[in-house]
mmCIF file of C-alpha atoms in Angstrom:
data_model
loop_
_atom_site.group_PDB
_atom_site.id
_atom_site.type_symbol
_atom_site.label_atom_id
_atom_site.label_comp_id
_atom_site.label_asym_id
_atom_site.label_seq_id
_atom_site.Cartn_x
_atom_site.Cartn_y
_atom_site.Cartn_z
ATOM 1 C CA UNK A 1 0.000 0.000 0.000
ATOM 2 C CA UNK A 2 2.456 1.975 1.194
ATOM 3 C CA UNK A 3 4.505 1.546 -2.488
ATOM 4 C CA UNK A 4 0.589 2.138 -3.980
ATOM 5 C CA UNK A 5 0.793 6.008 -2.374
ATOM 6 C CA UNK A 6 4.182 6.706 -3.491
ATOM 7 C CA UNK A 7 3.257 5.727 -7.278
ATOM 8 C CA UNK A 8 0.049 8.085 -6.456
ATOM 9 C CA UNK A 9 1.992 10.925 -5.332
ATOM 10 C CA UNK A 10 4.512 10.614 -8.325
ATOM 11 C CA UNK A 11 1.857 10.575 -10.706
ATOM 12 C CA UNK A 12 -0.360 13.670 -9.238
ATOM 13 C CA UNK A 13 -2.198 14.136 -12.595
ATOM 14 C CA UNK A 14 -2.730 10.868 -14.111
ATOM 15 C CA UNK A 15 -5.159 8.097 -13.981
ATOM 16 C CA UNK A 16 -4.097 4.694 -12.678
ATOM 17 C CA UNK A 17 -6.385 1.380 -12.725
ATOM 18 C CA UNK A 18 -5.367 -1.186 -10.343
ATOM 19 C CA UNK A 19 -6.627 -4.624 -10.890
ATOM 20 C CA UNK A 20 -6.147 -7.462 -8.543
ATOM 21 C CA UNK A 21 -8.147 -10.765 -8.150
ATOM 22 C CA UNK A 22 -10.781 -10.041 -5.503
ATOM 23 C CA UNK A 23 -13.737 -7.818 -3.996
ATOM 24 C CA UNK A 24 -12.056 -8.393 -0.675
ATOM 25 C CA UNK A 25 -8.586 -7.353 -1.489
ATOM 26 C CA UNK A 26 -10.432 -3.894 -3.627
ATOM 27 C CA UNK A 27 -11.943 -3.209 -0.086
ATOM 28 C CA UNK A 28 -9.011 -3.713 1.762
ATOM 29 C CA UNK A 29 -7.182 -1.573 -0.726
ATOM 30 C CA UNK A 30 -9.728 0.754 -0.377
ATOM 31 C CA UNK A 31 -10.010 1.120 2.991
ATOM 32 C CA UNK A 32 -5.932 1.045 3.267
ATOM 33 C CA UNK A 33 -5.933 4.125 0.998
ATOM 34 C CA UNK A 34 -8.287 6.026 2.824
ATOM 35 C CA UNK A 35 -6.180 6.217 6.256
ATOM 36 C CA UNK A 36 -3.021 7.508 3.783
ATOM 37 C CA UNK A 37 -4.683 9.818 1.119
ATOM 38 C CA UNK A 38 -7.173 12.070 0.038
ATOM 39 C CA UNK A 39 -8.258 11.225 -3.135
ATOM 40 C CA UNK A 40 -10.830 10.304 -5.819
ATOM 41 C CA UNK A 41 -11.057 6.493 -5.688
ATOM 42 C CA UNK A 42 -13.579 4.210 -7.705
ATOM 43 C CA UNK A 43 -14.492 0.731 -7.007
ATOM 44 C CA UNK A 44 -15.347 -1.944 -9.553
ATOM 45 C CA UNK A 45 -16.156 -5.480 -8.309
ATOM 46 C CA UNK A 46 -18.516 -7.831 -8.144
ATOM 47 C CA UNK A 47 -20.318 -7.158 -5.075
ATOM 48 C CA UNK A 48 -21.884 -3.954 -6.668
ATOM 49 C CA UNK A 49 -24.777 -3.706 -8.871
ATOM 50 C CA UNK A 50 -23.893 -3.484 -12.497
ATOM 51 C CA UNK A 51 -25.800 0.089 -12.158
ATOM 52 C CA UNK A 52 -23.012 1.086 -9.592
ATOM 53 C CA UNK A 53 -19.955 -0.455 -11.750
ATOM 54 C CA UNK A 54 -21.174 1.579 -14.591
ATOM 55 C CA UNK A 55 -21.114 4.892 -12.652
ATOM 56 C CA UNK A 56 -17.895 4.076 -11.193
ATOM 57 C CA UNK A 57 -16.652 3.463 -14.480
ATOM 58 C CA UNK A 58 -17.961 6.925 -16.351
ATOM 59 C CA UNK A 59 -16.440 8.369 -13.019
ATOM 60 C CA UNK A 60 -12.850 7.526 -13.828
ATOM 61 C CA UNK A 61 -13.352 8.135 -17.263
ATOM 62 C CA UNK A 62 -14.208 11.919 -16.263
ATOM 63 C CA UNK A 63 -11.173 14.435 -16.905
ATOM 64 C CA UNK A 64 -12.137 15.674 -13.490
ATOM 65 C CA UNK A 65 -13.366 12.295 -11.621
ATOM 66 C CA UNK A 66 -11.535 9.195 -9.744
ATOM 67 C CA UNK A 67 -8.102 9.191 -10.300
ATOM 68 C CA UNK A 68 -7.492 5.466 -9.173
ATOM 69 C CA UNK A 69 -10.029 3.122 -10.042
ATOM 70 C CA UNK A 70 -9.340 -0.326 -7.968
ATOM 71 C CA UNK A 71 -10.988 -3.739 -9.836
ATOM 72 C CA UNK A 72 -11.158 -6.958 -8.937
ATOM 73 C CA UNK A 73 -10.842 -9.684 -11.658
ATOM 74 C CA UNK A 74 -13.711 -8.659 -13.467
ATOM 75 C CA UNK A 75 -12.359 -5.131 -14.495
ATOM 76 C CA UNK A 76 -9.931 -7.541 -16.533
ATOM 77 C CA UNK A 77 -12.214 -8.030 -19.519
ATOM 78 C CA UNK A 78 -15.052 -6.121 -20.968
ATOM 79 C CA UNK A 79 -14.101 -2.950 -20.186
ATOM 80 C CA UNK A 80 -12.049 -0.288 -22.058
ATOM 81 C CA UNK A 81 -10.346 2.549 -20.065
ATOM 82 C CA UNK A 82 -7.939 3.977 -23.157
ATOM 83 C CA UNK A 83 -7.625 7.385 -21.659
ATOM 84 C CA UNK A 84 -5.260 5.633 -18.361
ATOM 85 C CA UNK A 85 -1.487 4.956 -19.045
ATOM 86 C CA UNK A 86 -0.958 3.468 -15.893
ATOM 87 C CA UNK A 87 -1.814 -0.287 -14.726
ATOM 88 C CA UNK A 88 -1.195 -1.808 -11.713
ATOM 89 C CA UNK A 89 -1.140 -5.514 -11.711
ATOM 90 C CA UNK A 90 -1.622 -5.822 -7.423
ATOM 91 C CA UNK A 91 -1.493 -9.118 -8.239
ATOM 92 C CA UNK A 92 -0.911 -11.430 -10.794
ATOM 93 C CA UNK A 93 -3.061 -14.042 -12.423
ATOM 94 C CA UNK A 94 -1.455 -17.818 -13.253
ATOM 95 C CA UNK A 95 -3.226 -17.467 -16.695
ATOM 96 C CA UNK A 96 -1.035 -15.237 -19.089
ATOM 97 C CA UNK A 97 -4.583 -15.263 -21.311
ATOM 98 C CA UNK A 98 -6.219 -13.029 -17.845
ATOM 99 C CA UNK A 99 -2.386 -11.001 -17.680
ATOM 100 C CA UNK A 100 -2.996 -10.106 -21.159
ATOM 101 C CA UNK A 101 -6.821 -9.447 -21.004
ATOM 102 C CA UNK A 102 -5.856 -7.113 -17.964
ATOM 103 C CA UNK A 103 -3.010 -5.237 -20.182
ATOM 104 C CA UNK A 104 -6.107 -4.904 -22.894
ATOM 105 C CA UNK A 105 -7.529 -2.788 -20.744
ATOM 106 C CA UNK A 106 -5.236 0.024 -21.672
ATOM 107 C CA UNK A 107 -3.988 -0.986 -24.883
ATOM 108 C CA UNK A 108 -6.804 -0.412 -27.034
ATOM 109 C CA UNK A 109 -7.736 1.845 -30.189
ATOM 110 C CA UNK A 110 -7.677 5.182 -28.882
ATOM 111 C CA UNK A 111 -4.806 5.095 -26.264
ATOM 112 C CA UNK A 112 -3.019 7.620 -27.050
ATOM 113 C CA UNK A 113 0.613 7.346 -25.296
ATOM 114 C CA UNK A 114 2.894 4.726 -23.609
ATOM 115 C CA UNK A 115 1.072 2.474 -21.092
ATOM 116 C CA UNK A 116 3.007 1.684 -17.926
ATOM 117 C CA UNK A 117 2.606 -1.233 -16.162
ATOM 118 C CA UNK A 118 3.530 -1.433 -12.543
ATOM 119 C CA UNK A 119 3.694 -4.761 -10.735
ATOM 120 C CA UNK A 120 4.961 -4.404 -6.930
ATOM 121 C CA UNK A 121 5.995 -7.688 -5.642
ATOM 122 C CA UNK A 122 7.331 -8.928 -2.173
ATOM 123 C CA UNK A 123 11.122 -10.671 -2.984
ATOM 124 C CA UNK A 124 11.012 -14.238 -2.831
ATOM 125 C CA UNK A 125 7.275 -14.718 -3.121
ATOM 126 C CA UNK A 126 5.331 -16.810 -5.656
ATOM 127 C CA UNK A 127 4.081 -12.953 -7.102
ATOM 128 C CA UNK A 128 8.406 -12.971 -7.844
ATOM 129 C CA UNK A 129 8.035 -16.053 -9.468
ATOM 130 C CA UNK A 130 5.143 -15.135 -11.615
ATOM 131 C CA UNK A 131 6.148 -11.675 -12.696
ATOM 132 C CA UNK A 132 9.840 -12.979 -14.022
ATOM 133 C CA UNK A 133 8.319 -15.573 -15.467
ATOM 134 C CA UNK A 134 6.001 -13.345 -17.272
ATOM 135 C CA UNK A 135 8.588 -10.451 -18.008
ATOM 136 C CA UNK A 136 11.532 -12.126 -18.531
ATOM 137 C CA UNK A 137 10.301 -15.495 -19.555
ATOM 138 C CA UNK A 138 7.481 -15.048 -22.119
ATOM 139 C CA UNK A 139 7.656 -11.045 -22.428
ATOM 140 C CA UNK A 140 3.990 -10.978 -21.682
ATOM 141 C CA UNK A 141 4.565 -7.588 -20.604
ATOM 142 C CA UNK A 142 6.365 -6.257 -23.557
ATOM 143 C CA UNK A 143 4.235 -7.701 -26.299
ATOM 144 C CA UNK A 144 1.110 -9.258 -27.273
ATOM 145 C CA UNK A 145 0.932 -12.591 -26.247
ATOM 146 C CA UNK A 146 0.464 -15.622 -28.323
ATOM 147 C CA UNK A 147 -0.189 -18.812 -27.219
ATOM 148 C CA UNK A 148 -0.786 -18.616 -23.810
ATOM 149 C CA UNK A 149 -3.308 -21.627 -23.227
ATOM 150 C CA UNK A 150 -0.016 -23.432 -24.746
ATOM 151 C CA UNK A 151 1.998 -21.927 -22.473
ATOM 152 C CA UNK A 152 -0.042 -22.795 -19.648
ATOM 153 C CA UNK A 153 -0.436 -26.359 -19.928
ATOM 154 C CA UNK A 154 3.462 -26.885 -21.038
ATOM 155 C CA UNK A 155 5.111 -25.023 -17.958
ATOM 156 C CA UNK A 156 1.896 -24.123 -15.343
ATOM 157 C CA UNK A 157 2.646 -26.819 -13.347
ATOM 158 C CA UNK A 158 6.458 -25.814 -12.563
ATOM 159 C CA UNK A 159 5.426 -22.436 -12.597
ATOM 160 C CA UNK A 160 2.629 -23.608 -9.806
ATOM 161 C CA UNK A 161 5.040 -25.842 -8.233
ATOM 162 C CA UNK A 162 8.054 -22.968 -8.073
ATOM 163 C CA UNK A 163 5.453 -20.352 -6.841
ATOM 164 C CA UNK A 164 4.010 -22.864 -4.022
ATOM 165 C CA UNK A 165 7.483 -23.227 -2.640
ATOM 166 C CA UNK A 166 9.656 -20.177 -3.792
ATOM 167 C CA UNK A 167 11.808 -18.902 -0.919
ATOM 168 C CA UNK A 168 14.544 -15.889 -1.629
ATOM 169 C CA UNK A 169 16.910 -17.640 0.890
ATOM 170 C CA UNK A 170 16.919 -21.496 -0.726
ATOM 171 C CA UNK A 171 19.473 -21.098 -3.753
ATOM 172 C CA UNK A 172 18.260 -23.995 -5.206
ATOM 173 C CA UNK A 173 14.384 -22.428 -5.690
ATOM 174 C CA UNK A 174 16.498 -19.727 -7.528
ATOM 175 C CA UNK A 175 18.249 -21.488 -9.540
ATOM 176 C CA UNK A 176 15.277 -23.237 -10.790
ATOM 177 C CA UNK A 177 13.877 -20.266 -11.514
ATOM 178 C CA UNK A 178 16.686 -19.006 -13.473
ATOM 179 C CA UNK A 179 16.346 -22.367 -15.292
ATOM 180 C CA UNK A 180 12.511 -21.899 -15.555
ATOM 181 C CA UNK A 181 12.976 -18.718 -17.480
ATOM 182 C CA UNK A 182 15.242 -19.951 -20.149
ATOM 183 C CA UNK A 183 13.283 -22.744 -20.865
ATOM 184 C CA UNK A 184 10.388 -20.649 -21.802
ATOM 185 C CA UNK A 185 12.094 -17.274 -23.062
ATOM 186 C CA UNK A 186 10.422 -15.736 -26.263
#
């Protein structure tokens, strides 16, 4: 959260969408936020009525409205926000089909500069294990993705297995990593 302010306070005029996986985490987020910061904050998840999404949604696509919109999973698809450059990946899905649906977001028809993506992790969790996998093993983040059902099935259950048990301290969980990622670099 407290790396979720700092991005904030770098970034005093832009939009950011944050997705992560649940409607408890968005409230926790939420609620997190509001003890640090003042500012415009839409939520987007499942518990609300789709009347409520909606309005959250116009909201942070208003020049003037939310400047952080927080989503659970199912801000990943259906929805175009364009007009944001900034996406923060809270957490990161095991499917690289949902990483990539996520990145669509931003990267439609219409956006009209650089999208950043921003993926805090703890070192030596399974997040670690998923977002080098995903940058520096497939370069999900760097291009469009292609074959990621393929992907899935060929290394998800290392990946799994790595992420289960993946400890910064055990040099062999490293290693395996390390070996992990040049098995499946693109």
């Amino acid at each position: 959260v407290a790396w979720l302010v700092e991005l904030l306070r770098r970034e005093p005029q832009e939009k950011v969408l944050l997705i992560c996986r649940t409607q408890a985490k968005v409230l926790a987020l939420d609620a997190a936020l509001r003890k640090l910061v003042s500012l415009p904050v839409a939520l987007f998840h499942e518990g609300l009525p789709l009347v409520q999404r909606d309005r959250n949604a116009a909201w942070f696509a208003e020049a003037d409205g939310a400047r952080l919109l927080l989503c659970s999973e199912i801000g990943g698809e259906g929805r175009n926000f364009q007009f944001a450059h900034h996406l923060v990946l809270f957490d990161l899905p095991f499917d690289p089909e949902l990483l990539e649906q996520r990145i669509g977001r931003l990267d439609r028809i219409g956006q009209t500069a650089e999208i950043h993506l921003h993926v805090p992790f703890t070192t030596g969790s399974a997040q670690e294990v998923l977002a080098r996998w995903y940058d520096e093993g497939i370069n999900a983040c760097a291009r469009n993705l292609r074959g990621g059902r393929e992907l899935l099935e060929r290394f998800g259950p290392r990946v799994h297995d790595l992420a289960q048990d993946f400890h910064e301290t055990q040099p062999t969980a490293r290693a395996a990593l390390a070996e992990l990622i040049a098995e499946t670099r693109l």
